[in-house]
């Protein structure tokens, strides 16, 4: 299919109880260098308790439309956005992201410049609540969260905080797996790769994302990612014995002390002083063992968390 040099773009933004960040995200999307008549913003509310506030925010932005998805989960919400999208190009970001002014322009340019491109995975820059006094959680996030280039290389996908694709690619490979609460972006990317499309990482396609700063926030993220990764891997096994083996393997990998991580943390120049290096290392132990506990919960029949 031949695309115009400036195709119409549909930017899809799921939101759940985060109207404060959504407003900032939409302000950034309103200031894009891409022609305003060539893009729309589809906000998908995923059952927010402050839905009326979300609606009042949307009303301030001419290019934004609001729709709802009652099925819990960001991938179900993104699928709803896809079903309404008018664009040849689909751009994904999150309500707590702040796209750079040239985000759409650079995303489209990267899609168009590579023959048979099926996915552009962009850069996610983390920032701290108080840059002068980052918490240990923020420091941990700054060296572990959203490793987009690594995710693309190792898993053939990237976090939907910053992804561009063509609508026809989605039509061919299918939408996101709405049963997954996390890792659905990697599962979808693997399907794009399997269909023979080219996938590229582009560090000039940028969004900013706040680092999680509290233990409670990190806990929620950890159990969601642990469940998503495990459930994504379970999709590739069929027998009960294989699933049991996968569970034990994932559990064992989380129970092993993260000594290699600790070694790298002590060598990481982004961590200043012995105190920061020790704190970040201890947080990695916490993440590993919380992940192991979540796997045990799922194995006993618990439901994965949505956030």
mmCIF file of C-alpha atoms in Angstrom:
data_model
loop_
_atom_site.group_PDB
_atom_site.id
_atom_site.type_symbol
_atom_site.label_atom_id
_atom_site.label_comp_id
_atom_site.label_asym_id
_atom_site.label_seq_id
_atom_site.Cartn_x
_atom_site.Cartn_y
_atom_site.Cartn_z
ATOM 1 C CA UNK A 1 0.000 0.000 0.000
ATOM 2 C CA UNK A 2 1.286 3.447 -0.920
ATOM 3 C CA UNK A 3 1.159 6.023 1.865
ATOM 4 C CA UNK A 4 1.098 9.776 1.569
ATOM 5 C CA UNK A 5 4.109 11.628 2.951
ATOM 6 C CA UNK A 6 1.823 12.863 5.720
ATOM 7 C CA UNK A 7 -0.852 10.233 6.435
ATOM 8 C CA UNK A 8 -3.675 10.761 8.901
ATOM 9 C CA UNK A 9 -2.725 9.589 12.405
ATOM 10 C CA UNK A 10 -4.884 8.271 15.230
ATOM 11 C CA UNK A 11 -3.206 8.607 18.636
ATOM 12 C CA UNK A 12 -4.770 6.228 21.166
ATOM 13 C CA UNK A 13 -4.517 7.005 24.886
ATOM 14 C CA UNK A 14 -6.082 4.652 27.483
ATOM 15 C CA UNK A 15 -6.809 6.147 30.895
ATOM 16 C CA UNK A 16 -7.794 4.695 34.250
ATOM 17 C CA UNK A 17 -8.146 6.957 37.288
ATOM 18 C CA UNK A 18 -5.454 9.327 36.070
ATOM 19 C CA UNK A 19 -7.149 12.524 34.917
ATOM 20 C CA UNK A 20 -4.353 14.689 36.350
ATOM 21 C CA UNK A 21 -1.706 13.177 34.083
ATOM 22 C CA UNK A 22 -4.134 12.894 31.172
ATOM 23 C CA UNK A 23 -4.511 16.671 31.053
ATOM 24 C CA UNK A 24 -0.735 17.114 30.740
ATOM 25 C CA UNK A 25 -0.564 14.408 28.064
ATOM 26 C CA UNK A 26 -3.304 16.061 25.994
ATOM 27 C CA UNK A 27 -1.653 19.456 26.315
ATOM 28 C CA UNK A 28 1.502 17.933 24.840
ATOM 29 C CA UNK A 29 -0.454 16.272 22.044
ATOM 30 C CA UNK A 30 -2.134 19.576 21.215
ATOM 31 C CA UNK A 31 1.283 21.194 20.651
ATOM 32 C CA UNK A 32 2.506 18.708 18.039
ATOM 33 C CA UNK A 33 4.440 19.931 15.008
ATOM 34 C CA UNK A 34 2.367 17.564 12.839
ATOM 35 C CA UNK A 35 -0.512 19.361 11.030
ATOM 36 C CA UNK A 36 -3.517 19.467 13.331
ATOM 37 C CA UNK A 37 -5.911 18.514 10.557
ATOM 38 C CA UNK A 38 -3.968 15.279 10.057
ATOM 39 C CA UNK A 39 -4.322 13.667 13.463
ATOM 40 C CA UNK A 40 -6.939 12.767 16.045
ATOM 41 C CA UNK A 41 -6.643 11.769 19.700
ATOM 42 C CA UNK A 42 -8.814 8.916 20.950
ATOM 43 C CA UNK A 43 -8.985 8.732 24.749
ATOM 44 C CA UNK A 44 -10.391 5.450 26.031
ATOM 45 C CA UNK A 45 -11.660 5.534 29.599
ATOM 46 C CA UNK A 46 -11.294 2.100 31.161
ATOM 47 C CA UNK A 47 -13.743 2.438 34.021
ATOM 48 C CA UNK A 48 -12.319 5.429 35.894
ATOM 49 C CA UNK A 49 -14.050 6.481 39.090
ATOM 50 C CA UNK A 50 -13.484 10.109 38.016
ATOM 51 C CA UNK A 51 -15.005 9.655 34.566
ATOM 52 C CA UNK A 52 -16.821 13.004 34.720
ATOM 53 C CA UNK A 53 -13.524 14.769 35.346
ATOM 54 C CA UNK A 54 -11.989 12.935 32.378
ATOM 55 C CA UNK A 55 -14.932 14.088 30.248
ATOM 56 C CA UNK A 56 -14.504 17.712 31.304
ATOM 57 C CA UNK A 57 -10.797 17.570 30.407
ATOM 58 C CA UNK A 58 -11.481 16.068 26.980
ATOM 59 C CA UNK A 59 -13.928 18.880 26.227
ATOM 60 C CA UNK A 60 -11.043 21.386 26.279
ATOM 61 C CA UNK A 61 -9.236 19.734 23.366
ATOM 62 C CA UNK A 62 -10.774 19.976 19.904
ATOM 63 C CA UNK A 63 -8.928 17.006 18.435
ATOM 64 C CA UNK A 64 -9.679 14.646 21.301
ATOM 65 C CA UNK A 65 -12.659 12.329 21.478
ATOM 66 C CA UNK A 66 -13.686 10.209 24.457
ATOM 67 C CA UNK A 67 -14.938 6.658 24.379
ATOM 68 C CA UNK A 68 -15.311 3.931 26.997
ATOM 69 C CA UNK A 69 -14.234 0.315 27.411
ATOM 70 C CA UNK A 70 -15.773 -1.645 30.269
ATOM 71 C CA UNK A 71 -13.464 -4.676 29.975
ATOM 72 C CA UNK A 72 -10.653 -4.035 32.497
ATOM 73 C CA UNK A 73 -7.158 -3.698 31.077
ATOM 74 C CA UNK A 74 -5.207 -1.294 28.922
ATOM 75 C CA UNK A 75 -5.079 -3.687 25.948
ATOM 76 C CA UNK A 76 -8.850 -3.964 25.835
ATOM 77 C CA UNK A 77 -8.960 -0.155 25.951
ATOM 78 C CA UNK A 78 -6.438 0.138 23.105
ATOM 79 C CA UNK A 79 -8.461 -2.316 21.041
ATOM 80 C CA UNK A 80 -11.518 -0.121 21.500
ATOM 81 C CA UNK A 81 -9.517 2.865 20.288
ATOM 82 C CA UNK A 82 -8.307 0.910 17.260
ATOM 83 C CA UNK A 83 -11.894 0.047 16.336
ATOM 84 C CA UNK A 84 -12.748 3.766 16.127
ATOM 85 C CA UNK A 85 -9.519 4.990 14.549
ATOM 86 C CA UNK A 86 -9.704 6.793 11.209
ATOM 87 C CA UNK A 87 -5.950 6.978 10.691
ATOM 88 C CA UNK A 88 -3.698 5.032 8.352
ATOM 89 C CA UNK A 89 -1.121 5.333 11.122
ATOM 90 C CA UNK A 90 -1.864 4.324 14.723
ATOM 91 C CA UNK A 91 0.184 5.846 17.539
ATOM 92 C CA UNK A 92 0.071 4.524 21.099
ATOM 93 C CA UNK A 93 0.984 6.319 24.291
ATOM 94 C CA UNK A 94 -0.255 6.357 27.892
ATOM 95 C CA UNK A 95 -2.133 8.939 29.913
ATOM 96 C CA UNK A 96 0.881 9.486 32.179
ATOM 97 C CA UNK A 97 3.257 10.122 29.265
ATOM 98 C CA UNK A 98 4.299 13.505 27.874
ATOM 99 C CA UNK A 99 5.015 13.227 24.134
ATOM 100 C CA UNK A 100 7.717 15.495 22.707
ATOM 101 C CA UNK A 101 6.408 18.269 20.402
ATOM 102 C CA UNK A 102 7.662 16.381 17.321
ATOM 103 C CA UNK A 103 6.514 12.953 18.559
ATOM 104 C CA UNK A 104 3.942 12.318 15.826
ATOM 105 C CA UNK A 105 6.101 13.837 13.103
ATOM 106 C CA UNK A 106 9.131 11.720 14.001
ATOM 107 C CA UNK A 107 7.037 8.589 14.471
ATOM 108 C CA UNK A 108 5.478 8.916 11.038
ATOM 109 C CA UNK A 109 8.833 9.744 9.412
ATOM 110 C CA UNK A 110 10.412 6.608 10.851
ATOM 111 C CA UNK A 111 7.503 4.434 9.753
ATOM 112 C CA UNK A 112 7.663 5.732 6.201
ATOM 113 C CA UNK A 113 11.416 5.672 5.686
ATOM 114 C CA UNK A 114 11.820 1.901 6.177
ATOM 115 C CA UNK A 115 10.315 -0.452 3.563
ATOM 116 C CA UNK A 116 7.794 -2.947 4.973
ATOM 117 C CA UNK A 117 7.969 -1.314 8.414
ATOM 118 C CA UNK A 118 5.432 -2.783 10.794
ATOM 119 C CA UNK A 119 6.390 -1.129 14.062
ATOM 120 C CA UNK A 120 8.385 1.809 15.366
ATOM 121 C CA UNK A 121 9.340 1.557 19.041
ATOM 122 C CA UNK A 122 10.231 4.937 20.502
ATOM 123 C CA UNK A 123 12.296 6.126 23.439
ATOM 124 C CA UNK A 124 10.809 6.607 26.932
ATOM 125 C CA UNK A 125 12.670 9.129 29.093
ATOM 126 C CA UNK A 126 11.980 8.881 32.812
ATOM 127 C CA UNK A 127 11.940 11.939 35.053
ATOM 128 C CA UNK A 128 11.872 12.346 38.844
ATOM 129 C CA UNK A 129 9.271 14.040 41.014
ATOM 130 C CA UNK A 130 12.057 15.997 42.718
ATOM 131 C CA UNK A 131 15.196 15.820 40.540
ATOM 132 C CA UNK A 132 17.393 17.020 43.426
ATOM 133 C CA UNK A 133 16.210 14.296 45.796
ATOM 134 C CA UNK A 134 15.212 11.142 43.880
ATOM 135 C CA UNK A 135 13.872 8.290 45.953
ATOM 136 C CA UNK A 136 15.506 4.864 45.829
ATOM 137 C CA UNK A 137 12.470 3.644 43.877
ATOM 138 C CA UNK A 138 12.967 6.366 41.264
ATOM 139 C CA UNK A 139 16.642 5.496 40.947
ATOM 140 C CA UNK A 140 15.752 1.848 40.472
ATOM 141 C CA UNK A 141 13.208 2.781 37.794
ATOM 142 C CA UNK A 142 15.711 5.005 36.015
ATOM 143 C CA UNK A 143 17.987 2.051 35.285
ATOM 144 C CA UNK A 144 15.360 -0.659 34.727
ATOM 145 C CA UNK A 145 12.081 0.758 33.389
ATOM 146 C CA UNK A 146 11.146 0.963 29.702
ATOM 147 C CA UNK A 147 14.322 -0.436 28.090
ATOM 148 C CA UNK A 148 12.685 -0.058 24.680
ATOM 149 C CA UNK A 149 15.666 -0.909 22.498
ATOM 150 C CA UNK A 150 16.433 -3.997 24.586
ATOM 151 C CA UNK A 151 12.789 -5.128 24.554
ATOM 152 C CA UNK A 152 12.686 -4.895 20.774
ATOM 153 C CA UNK A 153 15.941 -6.800 20.377
ATOM 154 C CA UNK A 154 15.114 -9.581 22.830
ATOM 155 C CA UNK A 155 11.317 -9.872 22.609
ATOM 156 C CA UNK A 156 10.452 -8.284 19.230
ATOM 157 C CA UNK A 157 8.212 -5.668 20.834
ATOM 158 C CA UNK A 158 8.135 -2.493 22.866
ATOM 159 C CA UNK A 159 6.039 -0.843 25.560
ATOM 160 C CA UNK A 160 2.920 0.813 24.147
ATOM 161 C CA UNK A 161 3.866 3.957 26.036
ATOM 162 C CA UNK A 162 5.542 4.795 22.719
ATOM 163 C CA UNK A 163 4.723 2.734 19.620
ATOM 164 C CA UNK A 164 3.732 3.569 16.035
ATOM 165 C CA UNK A 165 2.317 1.200 13.431
ATOM 166 C CA UNK A 166 0.065 1.125 10.391
ATOM 167 C CA UNK A 167 -3.627 0.272 10.651
ATOM 168 C CA UNK A 168 -3.190 -2.323 7.927
ATOM 169 C CA UNK A 169 -0.559 -4.077 10.059
ATOM 170 C CA UNK A 170 -3.074 -4.412 12.891
ATOM 171 C CA UNK A 171 -5.694 -5.633 10.406
ATOM 172 C CA UNK A 172 -3.289 -8.357 9.305
ATOM 173 C CA UNK A 173 -1.756 -9.516 12.603
ATOM 174 C CA UNK A 174 -4.754 -8.837 14.836
ATOM 175 C CA UNK A 175 -5.330 -6.526 17.788
ATOM 176 C CA UNK A 176 -3.941 -6.875 21.316
ATOM 177 C CA UNK A 177 -4.717 -9.856 23.536
ATOM 178 C CA UNK A 178 -7.195 -8.281 25.953
ATOM 179 C CA UNK A 179 -6.789 -11.139 28.443
ATOM 180 C CA UNK A 180 -3.294 -9.904 29.348
ATOM 181 C CA UNK A 181 -2.871 -7.161 31.959
ATOM 182 C CA UNK A 182 0.787 -6.683 31.014
ATOM 183 C CA UNK A 183 3.210 -7.842 28.297
ATOM 184 C CA UNK A 184 0.447 -7.653 25.700
ATOM 185 C CA UNK A 185 2.597 -5.187 23.777
ATOM 186 C CA UNK A 186 5.417 -7.754 23.555
ATOM 187 C CA UNK A 187 3.010 -10.518 22.561
ATOM 188 C CA UNK A 188 1.603 -8.286 19.809
ATOM 189 C CA UNK A 189 5.059 -7.253 18.633
ATOM 190 C CA UNK A 190 6.079 -10.907 18.316
ATOM 191 C CA UNK A 191 3.138 -11.418 15.952
ATOM 192 C CA UNK A 192 4.249 -8.431 13.884
ATOM 193 C CA UNK A 193 7.723 -9.935 13.626
ATOM 194 C CA UNK A 194 6.332 -13.379 12.749
ATOM 195 C CA UNK A 195 4.474 -11.860 9.790
ATOM 196 C CA UNK A 196 7.739 -10.648 8.328
ATOM 197 C CA UNK A 197 7.455 -6.930 9.063
ATOM 198 C CA UNK A 198 10.487 -4.803 9.843
ATOM 199 C CA UNK A 199 10.617 -3.383 13.374
ATOM 200 C CA UNK A 200 12.847 -0.474 14.325
ATOM 201 C CA UNK A 201 13.850 1.377 17.455
ATOM 202 C CA UNK A 202 13.931 5.166 17.049
ATOM 203 C CA UNK A 203 15.423 7.297 19.818
ATOM 204 C CA UNK A 204 14.214 10.489 18.123
ATOM 205 C CA UNK A 205 10.602 9.423 18.766
ATOM 206 C CA UNK A 206 10.362 10.457 22.413
ATOM 207 C CA UNK A 207 7.918 10.576 25.292
ATOM 208 C CA UNK A 208 8.663 11.461 28.908
ATOM 209 C CA UNK A 209 7.291 9.306 31.726
ATOM 210 C CA UNK A 210 7.337 9.929 35.490
ATOM 211 C CA UNK A 211 9.339 7.363 37.424
ATOM 212 C CA UNK A 212 7.432 5.566 40.144
ATOM 213 C CA UNK A 213 8.607 6.985 43.446
ATOM 214 C CA UNK A 214 6.914 4.958 46.197
ATOM 215 C CA UNK A 215 7.040 1.338 47.310
ATOM 216 C CA UNK A 216 3.269 1.051 46.807
ATOM 217 C CA UNK A 217 3.576 2.153 43.175
ATOM 218 C CA UNK A 218 6.459 -0.226 42.581
ATOM 219 C CA UNK A 219 4.531 -3.105 44.150
ATOM 220 C CA UNK A 220 1.587 -2.580 41.780
ATOM 221 C CA UNK A 221 3.875 -2.426 38.768
ATOM 222 C CA UNK A 222 5.846 -5.482 39.872
ATOM 223 C CA UNK A 223 2.880 -7.816 40.287
ATOM 224 C CA UNK A 224 1.358 -6.634 37.021
ATOM 225 C CA UNK A 225 4.565 -7.233 35.074
ATOM 226 C CA UNK A 226 5.229 -10.584 36.753
ATOM 227 C CA UNK A 227 1.737 -11.836 35.922
ATOM 228 C CA UNK A 228 1.842 -10.474 32.379
ATOM 229 C CA UNK A 229 5.203 -12.053 31.579
ATOM 230 C CA UNK A 230 4.145 -15.415 32.982
ATOM 231 C CA UNK A 231 0.766 -15.429 31.227
ATOM 232 C CA UNK A 232 2.369 -14.390 27.922
ATOM 233 C CA UNK A 233 4.745 -17.354 28.148
ATOM 234 C CA UNK A 234 1.887 -19.686 29.076
ATOM 235 C CA UNK A 235 0.241 -18.928 25.734
ATOM 236 C CA UNK A 236 3.037 -20.862 24.012
ATOM 237 C CA UNK A 237 2.612 -24.067 26.007
ATOM 238 C CA UNK A 238 -0.296 -26.444 25.834
ATOM 239 C CA UNK A 239 0.134 -29.360 28.225
ATOM 240 C CA UNK A 240 -0.338 -29.201 31.970
ATOM 241 C CA UNK A 241 3.128 -30.658 32.538
ATOM 242 C CA UNK A 242 4.720 -27.965 30.356
ATOM 243 C CA UNK A 243 2.870 -25.236 32.245
ATOM 244 C CA UNK A 244 4.003 -26.686 35.554
ATOM 245 C CA UNK A 245 7.579 -26.753 34.297
ATOM 246 C CA UNK A 246 7.271 -23.142 33.104
ATOM 247 C CA UNK A 247 5.926 -22.071 36.497
ATOM 248 C CA UNK A 248 8.803 -23.730 38.354
ATOM 249 C CA UNK A 249 11.320 -22.213 35.957
ATOM 250 C CA UNK A 250 9.899 -18.688 36.374
ATOM 251 C CA UNK A 251 9.680 -19.144 40.146
ATOM 252 C CA UNK A 252 13.285 -20.345 40.348
ATOM 253 C CA UNK A 253 14.578 -17.419 38.266
ATOM 254 C CA UNK A 254 12.910 -15.002 40.681
ATOM 255 C CA UNK A 255 14.146 -16.813 43.790
ATOM 256 C CA UNK A 256 17.803 -16.708 42.725
ATOM 257 C CA UNK A 257 19.549 -13.730 44.382
ATOM 258 C CA UNK A 258 20.122 -11.046 41.685
ATOM 259 C CA UNK A 259 23.891 -10.948 42.154
ATOM 260 C CA UNK A 260 24.607 -9.997 38.542
ATOM 261 C CA UNK A 261 22.262 -7.001 38.899
ATOM 262 C CA UNK A 262 23.981 -5.987 42.135
ATOM 263 C CA UNK A 263 27.383 -6.214 40.456
ATOM 264 C CA UNK A 264 26.212 -3.963 37.622
ATOM 265 C CA UNK A 265 24.497 -1.553 40.022
ATOM 266 C CA UNK A 266 27.757 -0.991 41.872
ATOM 267 C CA UNK A 267 29.441 -0.191 38.557
ATOM 268 C CA UNK A 268 26.623 2.042 37.233
ATOM 269 C CA UNK A 269 27.728 5.677 36.996
ATOM 270 C CA UNK A 270 24.100 6.851 37.213
ATOM 271 C CA UNK A 271 24.056 5.813 40.876
ATOM 272 C CA UNK A 272 26.002 8.211 43.053
ATOM 273 C CA UNK A 273 27.669 6.913 46.184
ATOM 274 C CA UNK A 274 27.561 3.662 48.093
ATOM 275 C CA UNK A 275 24.186 4.427 49.682
ATOM 276 C CA UNK A 276 22.337 4.700 46.353
ATOM 277 C CA UNK A 277 23.959 1.527 45.038
ATOM 278 C CA UNK A 278 22.961 -0.450 48.134
ATOM 279 C CA UNK A 279 19.405 0.907 48.142
ATOM 280 C CA UNK A 280 18.819 0.082 44.468
ATOM 281 C CA UNK A 281 20.270 -3.393 44.955
ATOM 282 C CA UNK A 282 17.934 -4.072 47.876
ATOM 283 C CA UNK A 283 14.971 -2.923 45.792
ATOM 284 C CA UNK A 284 15.893 -5.470 43.136
ATOM 285 C CA UNK A 285 15.750 -8.193 45.810
ATOM 286 C CA UNK A 286 12.307 -6.870 46.769
ATOM 287 C CA UNK A 287 11.107 -6.937 43.150
ATOM 288 C CA UNK A 288 12.342 -10.483 42.621
ATOM 289 C CA UNK A 289 10.622 -11.875 45.711
ATOM 290 C CA UNK A 290 7.363 -9.972 45.159
ATOM 291 C CA UNK A 291 7.350 -11.410 41.634
ATOM 292 C CA UNK A 292 7.860 -14.912 43.019
ATOM 293 C CA UNK A 293 4.974 -14.440 45.445
ATOM 294 C CA UNK A 294 2.704 -13.218 42.630
ATOM 295 C CA UNK A 295 3.518 -16.305 40.554
ATOM 296 C CA UNK A 296 2.519 -18.498 43.487
ATOM 297 C CA UNK A 297 -0.741 -16.570 43.856
ATOM 298 C CA UNK A 298 -1.576 -17.090 40.189
ATOM 299 C CA UNK A 299 -0.694 -20.767 40.411
ATOM 300 C CA UNK A 300 -3.212 -21.097 43.261
ATOM 301 C CA UNK A 301 -5.964 -19.585 41.102
ATOM 302 C CA UNK A 302 -5.765 -15.869 41.884
ATOM 303 C CA UNK A 303 -6.623 -13.261 39.255
ATOM 304 C CA UNK A 304 -3.931 -10.962 37.912
ATOM 305 C CA UNK A 305 -4.117 -7.285 38.886
ATOM 306 C CA UNK A 306 -4.991 -4.600 36.336
ATOM 307 C CA UNK A 307 -2.581 -1.975 37.710
#
